[in-house]
mmCIF file of C-alpha atoms in Angstrom:
data_model
loop_
_atom_site.group_PDB
_atom_site.id
_atom_site.type_symbol
_atom_site.label_atom_id
_atom_site.label_comp_id
_atom_site.label_asym_id
_atom_site.label_seq_id
_atom_site.Cartn_x
_atom_site.Cartn_y
_atom_site.Cartn_z
ATOM 1 C CA MET A 1 6.136 -26.447 1.354
ATOM 2 C CA ALA A 2 2.808 -27.292 -0.042
ATOM 3 C CA LYS A 3 0.680 -28.910 1.546
ATOM 4 C CA LEU A 4 -0.320 -32.708 0.008
ATOM 5 C CA PRO A 5 -4.390 -32.935 -1.081
ATOM 6 C CA GLY A 6 -4.787 -35.578 2.168
ATOM 7 C CA MET A 7 -4.155 -32.279 4.110
ATOM 8 C CA LEU A 8 -6.078 -29.450 2.875
ATOM 9 C CA THR A 9 -8.300 -27.723 4.372
ATOM 10 C CA PRO A 10 -11.859 -27.049 2.113
ATOM 11 C CA ALA A 11 -10.610 -23.449 2.650
ATOM 12 C CA ASP A 12 -7.574 -24.668 1.124
ATOM 13 C CA TRP A 13 -9.771 -26.582 -1.792
ATOM 14 C CA GLU A 14 -12.049 -23.642 -1.902
ATOM 15 C CA ALA A 15 -9.005 -21.510 -2.842
ATOM 16 C CA LEU A 16 -7.007 -23.503 -5.088
ATOM 17 C CA TYR A 17 -9.984 -23.987 -7.062
ATOM 18 C CA HIS A 18 -10.546 -20.756 -7.521
ATOM 19 C CA GLN A 19 -7.045 -19.604 -8.145
ATOM 20 C CA LEU A 20 -7.283 -22.600 -11.014
ATOM 21 C CA GLY A 21 -10.195 -21.253 -12.778
ATOM 22 C CA GLN A 22 -8.732 -17.452 -12.840
ATOM 23 C CA ILE A 23 -5.507 -19.122 -13.949
ATOM 24 C CA ILE A 24 -8.261 -21.521 -17.183
ATOM 25 C CA SER A 25 -8.991 -17.390 -17.718
ATOM 26 C CA ASP A 26 -6.499 -15.983 -18.084
ATOM 27 C CA GLU A 27 -4.290 -17.744 -20.743
ATOM 28 C CA PRO A 28 -2.622 -15.877 -23.016
ATOM 29 C CA ASN A 29 -2.150 -16.142 -26.527
ATOM 30 C CA ILE A 30 0.369 -18.056 -28.421
ATOM 31 C CA PRO A 31 2.711 -16.016 -30.264
ATOM 32 C CA THR A 32 3.134 -17.538 -34.483
ATOM 33 C CA GLY A 33 6.439 -16.184 -33.314
ATOM 34 C CA GLY A 34 9.372 -16.353 -31.040
ATOM 35 C CA GLY A 35 7.968 -14.888 -28.001
ATOM 36 C CA ARG A 36 6.128 -17.547 -26.520
ATOM 37 C CA GLY A 37 10.011 -17.027 -23.853
ATOM 38 C CA SER A 38 7.670 -13.113 -23.176
ATOM 39 C CA ILE A 39 7.150 -12.881 -19.235
ATOM 40 C CA GLU A 40 3.381 -13.656 -19.039
ATOM 41 C CA ILE A 41 3.608 -16.661 -20.906
ATOM 42 C CA LEU A 42 6.208 -18.274 -17.883
ATOM 43 C CA GLN A 43 5.007 -16.653 -14.949
ATOM 44 C CA TRP A 44 0.840 -18.262 -16.528
ATOM 45 C CA LEU A 45 3.145 -22.004 -16.511
ATOM 46 C CA GLY A 46 5.121 -21.137 -13.822
ATOM 47 C CA ARG A 47 1.820 -20.572 -11.665
ATOM 48 C CA ALA A 48 -0.677 -23.263 -13.567
ATOM 49 C CA GLU A 49 2.639 -26.111 -12.870
ATOM 50 C CA ALA A 50 2.911 -24.739 -9.438
ATOM 51 C CA LEU A 51 -1.171 -25.610 -9.114
ATOM 52 C CA ILE A 52 -0.981 -28.734 -10.747
ATOM 53 C CA GLU A 53 1.746 -30.431 -8.696
ATOM 54 C CA GLN A 54 -0.885 -29.248 -5.410
ATOM 55 C CA VAL A 55 -3.888 -30.665 -6.606
ATOM 56 C CA SER A 56 -3.156 -33.373 -8.645
ATOM 57 C CA GLY A 57 0.380 -34.977 -7.773
ATOM 58 C CA ILE A 58 3.541 -35.771 -9.021
ATOM 59 C CA VAL A 59 2.556 -37.883 -11.713
ATOM 60 C CA ASP A 60 0.525 -34.455 -14.079
ATOM 61 C CA HIS A 61 3.017 -32.784 -12.699
ATOM 62 C CA SER A 62 5.402 -34.755 -14.595
ATOM 63 C CA LYS A 63 3.532 -34.681 -17.868
ATOM 64 C CA PHE A 64 2.988 -31.313 -17.308
ATOM 65 C CA GLY A 65 6.630 -30.233 -17.520
ATOM 66 C CA THR A 66 7.146 -32.733 -20.968
ATOM 67 C CA LEU A 67 4.459 -30.548 -22.538
ATOM 68 C CA ARG A 68 6.092 -27.561 -20.701
ATOM 69 C CA THR A 69 8.521 -27.868 -22.921
ATOM 70 C CA THR A 70 7.445 -28.894 -25.466
ATOM 71 C CA MET A 71 5.114 -25.970 -25.835
ATOM 72 C CA LEU A 72 7.809 -23.233 -25.798
ATOM 73 C CA THR A 73 9.999 -24.985 -28.613
ATOM 74 C CA ALA A 74 7.822 -26.204 -31.047
ATOM 75 C CA THR A 75 6.959 -25.080 -34.257
ATOM 76 C CA LEU A 76 3.439 -23.409 -34.022
ATOM 77 C CA THR A 77 1.020 -25.920 -35.131
ATOM 78 C CA ASP A 78 2.770 -28.377 -32.221
ATOM 79 C CA ALA A 79 2.748 -25.658 -29.046
ATOM 80 C CA GLU A 80 -1.392 -25.841 -29.882
ATOM 81 C CA THR A 81 -1.255 -29.005 -29.653
ATOM 82 C CA GLN A 82 0.798 -29.044 -26.319
ATOM 83 C CA MET A 83 -1.873 -26.422 -25.321
ATOM 84 C CA ARG A 84 -4.358 -28.196 -25.607
ATOM 85 C CA HIS A 85 -2.557 -31.349 -23.716
ATOM 86 C CA ILE A 86 -1.785 -28.276 -20.844
ATOM 87 C CA ARG A 87 -5.040 -26.863 -21.177
ATOM 88 C CA GLY A 88 -6.981 -31.010 -20.186
ATOM 89 C CA LEU A 89 -4.396 -31.154 -17.076
ATOM 90 C CA LEU A 90 -5.910 -28.060 -15.776
ATOM 91 C CA TYR A 91 -9.488 -28.704 -16.344
ATOM 92 C CA THR A 92 -8.754 -32.151 -14.630
ATOM 93 C CA ALA A 93 -7.269 -30.491 -11.988
ATOM 94 C CA LEU A 94 -9.776 -28.006 -11.844
ATOM 95 C CA ALA A 95 -13.024 -30.762 -11.643
ATOM 96 C CA LYS A 96 -10.789 -32.517 -8.191
ATOM 97 C CA ALA A 97 -10.477 -29.406 -6.786
ATOM 98 C CA GLU A 98 -13.907 -28.894 -7.181
ATOM 99 C CA LEU A 99 -15.196 -31.778 -5.395
ATOM 100 C CA SER A 100 -12.938 -31.255 -2.398
ATOM 101 C CA ALA A 101 -14.137 -27.585 -2.398
ATOM 102 C CA PRO A 102 -17.039 -26.563 -0.487
ATOM 103 C CA ALA A 103 -20.760 -26.025 -2.036
ATOM 104 C CA THR A 104 -21.222 -22.497 -1.464
ATOM 105 C CA ALA A 105 -18.337 -22.351 -3.712
ATOM 106 C CA LYS A 106 -19.262 -24.761 -7.175
ATOM 107 C CA GLY A 107 -20.250 -23.647 -10.088
ATOM 108 C CA ALA A 108 -17.553 -19.781 -10.016
ATOM 109 C CA PHE A 109 -15.394 -21.091 -12.772
ATOM 110 C CA ILE A 110 -18.260 -20.719 -16.032
ATOM 111 C CA PRO A 111 -16.265 -21.985 -19.025
ATOM 112 C CA ALA A 112 -16.396 -19.703 -22.636
ATOM 113 C CA GLY A 113 -19.807 -20.182 -24.232
ATOM 114 C CA ASN A 114 -21.539 -20.988 -21.044
ATOM 115 C CA SER A 115 -24.494 -17.982 -21.194
ATOM 116 C CA PHE A 116 -26.080 -19.443 -19.313
ATOM 117 C CA ASP A 117 -24.094 -21.275 -17.004
ATOM 118 C CA ALA A 118 -23.523 -17.477 -16.627
ATOM 119 C CA LEU A 119 -26.926 -16.123 -15.459
ATOM 120 C CA THR A 120 -27.296 -18.987 -12.368
ATOM 121 C CA ALA A 121 -24.302 -18.505 -11.047
ATOM 122 C CA ILE A 122 -25.287 -14.593 -10.805
ATOM 123 C CA ALA A 123 -28.798 -15.817 -10.162
ATOM 124 C CA GLY A 124 -27.443 -17.126 -6.926
ATOM 125 C CA VAL A 125 -25.522 -14.334 -6.105
ATOM 126 C CA LEU A 126 -28.110 -12.110 -6.578
ATOM 127 C CA ARG A 127 -31.223 -13.589 -5.010
ATOM 128 C CA GLU A 128 -28.854 -14.034 -1.430
ATOM 129 C CA CYS A 129 -27.911 -9.860 -1.631
ATOM 130 C CA GLU A 130 -29.784 -7.889 1.306
ATOM 131 C CA GLY A 131 -30.476 -4.895 2.073
ATOM 132 C CA SER A 132 -28.752 -2.786 -0.046
ATOM 133 C CA VAL A 133 -27.301 -3.729 -2.964
ATOM 134 C CA LEU A 134 -24.326 -1.672 -5.176
ATOM 135 C CA ILE A 135 -23.504 -3.063 -8.751
ATOM 136 C CA VAL A 136 -20.062 -2.010 -10.609
ATOM 137 C CA ASP A 137 -18.966 -2.833 -13.953
ATOM 138 C CA PRO A 138 -17.556 0.240 -15.796
ATOM 139 C CA TYR A 139 -18.655 -1.780 -18.778
ATOM 140 C CA MET A 140 -21.838 -2.070 -17.236
ATOM 141 C CA ASP A 141 -24.624 -1.669 -20.476
ATOM 142 C CA ALA A 142 -28.770 -2.761 -20.011
ATOM 143 C CA ILE A 143 -28.392 -6.046 -20.238
ATOM 144 C CA ALA A 144 -27.257 -5.862 -16.742
ATOM 145 C CA LEU A 145 -31.078 -5.089 -15.743
ATOM 146 C CA THR A 146 -32.892 -6.802 -18.632
ATOM 147 C CA ASP A 147 -31.367 -10.331 -18.143
ATOM 148 C CA PHE A 148 -29.519 -10.487 -13.920
ATOM 149 C CA LEU A 149 -31.143 -7.914 -11.027
ATOM 150 C CA PRO A 150 -34.948 -8.103 -12.077
ATOM 151 C CA MET A 151 -32.944 -12.130 -10.014
ATOM 152 C CA VAL A 152 -32.813 -9.215 -7.257
ATOM 153 C CA LYS A 153 -35.163 -9.822 -4.694
ATOM 154 C CA GLU A 154 -38.379 -7.070 -4.070
ATOM 155 C CA GLY A 155 -37.878 -4.348 -1.137
ATOM 156 C CA VAL A 156 -33.647 -4.695 -2.135
ATOM 157 C CA SER A 157 -31.753 -0.903 -3.543
ATOM 158 C CA LEU A 158 -30.000 -1.647 -6.482
ATOM 159 C CA ARG A 159 -27.110 0.794 -6.846
ATOM 160 C CA LEU A 160 -25.112 1.267 -10.707
ATOM 161 C CA LEU A 161 -22.116 2.685 -10.549
ATOM 162 C CA ALA A 162 -20.448 2.422 -13.990
ATOM 163 C CA SER A 163 -17.907 4.374 -16.260
ATOM 164 C CA GLY A 164 -18.141 8.053 -17.438
ATOM 165 C CA LYS A 165 -18.201 7.929 -21.554
ATOM 166 C CA GLN A 166 -17.967 4.585 -22.080
ATOM 167 C CA LYS A 167 -20.594 2.659 -24.063
ATOM 168 C CA ASN A 168 -23.562 2.183 -21.612
ATOM 169 C CA ALA A 169 -25.516 0.722 -23.797
ATOM 170 C CA GLY A 170 -28.650 1.621 -23.607
ATOM 171 C CA LEU A 171 -28.215 1.730 -19.919
ATOM 172 C CA PRO A 172 -29.854 4.954 -18.202
ATOM 173 C CA GLU A 173 -32.220 4.776 -20.119
ATOM 174 C CA ALA A 174 -33.273 1.315 -19.322
ATOM 175 C CA VAL A 175 -32.441 2.366 -15.263
ATOM 176 C CA GLU A 176 -34.972 5.135 -16.728
ATOM 177 C CA ARG A 177 -38.018 2.205 -17.711
ATOM 178 C CA TRP A 178 -36.955 0.420 -13.959
ATOM 179 C CA LYS A 179 -37.854 3.297 -12.293
ATOM 180 C CA MET A 180 -40.994 3.689 -14.013
ATOM 181 C CA GLN A 181 -42.100 0.747 -13.652
ATOM 182 C CA TYR A 182 -41.912 -0.520 -10.406
ATOM 183 C CA ALA A 183 -40.855 2.956 -8.666
ATOM 184 C CA GLN A 184 -40.180 1.882 -3.997
ATOM 185 C CA ALA A 185 -40.707 -2.039 -5.188
ATOM 186 C CA ARG A 186 -37.479 -2.390 -6.732
ATOM 187 C CA PRO A 187 -35.424 1.267 -5.645
ATOM 188 C CA ILE A 188 -32.824 2.053 -8.007
ATOM 189 C CA GLU A 189 -30.710 4.622 -8.172
ATOM 190 C CA LEU A 190 -27.386 4.574 -11.332
ATOM 191 C CA ARG A 191 -24.621 6.856 -11.151
ATOM 192 C CA LEU A 192 -21.011 7.825 -13.387
ATOM 193 C CA ALA A 193 -18.053 7.725 -12.202
ATOM 194 C CA ALA A 194 -14.872 9.058 -14.297
ATOM 195 C CA PRO A 195 -13.589 7.876 -17.147
ATOM 196 C CA LYS A 196 -10.995 5.015 -16.475
ATOM 197 C CA LEU A 197 -11.354 4.899 -12.222
ATOM 198 C CA LEU A 198 -13.235 1.886 -12.339
ATOM 199 C CA HIS A 199 -11.756 -1.501 -12.948
ATOM 200 C CA ASP A 200 -13.460 -4.178 -10.964
ATOM 201 C CA ARG A 201 -17.137 -5.701 -11.736
ATOM 202 C CA LEU A 202 -18.447 -6.139 -8.434
ATOM 203 C CA ILE A 203 -21.682 -7.195 -6.785
ATOM 204 C CA MET A 204 -21.439 -6.066 -3.135
ATOM 205 C CA ASP A 205 -24.084 -5.778 0.086
ATOM 206 C CA ASP A 206 -24.523 -5.784 3.571
ATOM 207 C CA VAL A 207 -22.420 -8.698 4.545
ATOM 208 C CA SER A 208 -20.508 -9.257 0.952
ATOM 209 C CA VAL A 209 -18.858 -9.370 -1.403
ATOM 210 C CA TRP A 210 -17.913 -11.198 -4.960
ATOM 211 C CA SER A 211 -16.088 -10.680 -8.038
ATOM 212 C CA LEU A 212 -16.971 -11.034 -11.574
ATOM 213 C CA SER A 213 -13.324 -11.946 -14.050
ATOM 214 C CA GLN A 214 -15.766 -10.168 -16.826
ATOM 215 C CA SER A 215 -18.678 -7.693 -16.906
ATOM 216 C CA PHE A 216 -22.083 -8.561 -17.206
ATOM 217 C CA ASN A 217 -22.953 -7.922 -20.317
ATOM 218 C CA ALA A 218 -20.127 -10.214 -22.037
ATOM 219 C CA ILE A 219 -19.623 -12.437 -19.011
ATOM 220 C CA ALA A 220 -18.125 -15.991 -19.984
ATOM 221 C CA LEU A 221 -19.064 -15.598 -23.946
ATOM 222 C CA ARG A 222 -15.289 -15.236 -25.540
ATOM 223 C CA SER A 223 -13.441 -16.911 -22.734
ATOM 224 C CA PRO A 224 -14.129 -18.725 -19.107
ATOM 225 C CA ALA A 225 -15.178 -16.750 -16.872
ATOM 226 C CA MET A 226 -14.690 -16.084 -12.939
ATOM 227 C CA VAL A 227 -17.777 -15.117 -10.253
ATOM 228 C CA GLN A 228 -16.392 -16.077 -6.453
ATOM 229 C CA ARG A 229 -16.892 -14.564 -2.995
ATOM 230 C CA VAL A 230 -13.694 -12.456 -1.901
ATOM 231 C CA GLY A 231 -12.537 -12.881 1.235
ATOM 232 C CA ALA A 232 -13.173 -10.565 4.605
ATOM 233 C CA ASP A 233 -10.403 -8.401 4.995
ATOM 234 C CA ILE A 234 -10.441 -6.926 0.713
ATOM 235 C CA ALA A 235 -14.106 -7.723 1.341
ATOM 236 C CA SER A 236 -13.827 -5.056 3.800
ATOM 237 C CA ALA A 237 -11.578 -2.241 1.398
ATOM 238 C CA LYS A 238 -13.832 -2.448 -1.654
ATOM 239 C CA ARG A 239 -17.138 -1.795 0.094
ATOM 240 C CA GLU A 240 -15.256 1.382 1.609
ATOM 241 C CA ALA A 241 -13.435 2.537 -1.140
ATOM 242 C CA PHE A 242 -16.112 2.083 -4.274
ATOM 243 C CA ILE A 243 -19.085 3.427 -1.308
ATOM 244 C CA ASP A 244 -16.656 6.441 -1.160
ATOM 245 C CA MET A 245 -16.324 6.352 -5.201
ATOM 246 C CA TRP A 246 -19.975 5.787 -4.815
ATOM 247 C CA ASN A 247 -20.735 8.904 -2.747
ATOM 248 C CA ARG A 248 -18.036 11.091 -4.538
ATOM 249 C CA CYS A 249 -20.159 10.738 -7.569
ATOM 250 C CA ASP A 250 -24.053 12.338 -9.084
ATOM 251 C CA GLU A 251 -26.652 11.073 -9.762
ATOM 252 C CA ARG A 252 -27.875 10.431 -13.214
#
C-alpha cells in the first residue's frame, strides 16, 4: 500500500521526484491513428497515474483518470489536448515532490530547451568530484570538453569512455588539445569501447555515481532530462562493470 504524503520521508520524496522526472522525460508520442492503446503507452499512463496518486492525492488522481480515458478514445486533436492536461498534472506533482525532497536532489530535472540549466546541474556534479573521474557517454564529442569538463577541479584525473565508430565529432582532437594546454594539471585519457557496447551516460568518481538521461551533446535540447545520483548498491555494480570495461579498452 502506498504511503500517505504525510508519512513520506525525505528519501521517499527524493525517489518520487526522480521517478516523476523520468516519467516526464519518457513521455511517448501520441499516434495519429489507433495505436494509443499500445503496451508502451498503457504502461506509461499506469506509472504516471500511480505517481500522481501518491504525490498529489485523490483529486488530481481522479482528474488523471478522466483525462486518460478521454485521451485513449478521442480524435487526435482532442487527444493532444488531454495530454497537455496530463502533462500539467505531472509537472504539478514534480513541483510538490521537489519541495519536499532533500536540497541535494533539487534541480535534477531539466525541462526541454533549458540548456543553461543542464550546464548548471552537470557543473554542480563535476565540481563535487574528487580523485579520479570516469565519464561514460557513447556519443561523447568535443562539446563535453569545451562546455562541461572544465568545471572539474584541477588535479582531478579525467577518464573518458565513448563508443568506437560513433560520430564522436572532434573528440580525439579535443583531447589532444586539452593535453597540450593543461598537461598534468588536468590529466585526461580517452578510450573507445566496441560499437553498441555502451548505453549508459554516467559520471563517477571514487565515491559517487551520477546518471544522465541524455548525452552531453544533446542534454535537454529537445526533450526533458534528468541528472541524478545513483543509489549505493547500483552505483557499486556500475562502477565495477565500467572500470572493468575501461581496463579492457585501448587508449586513444
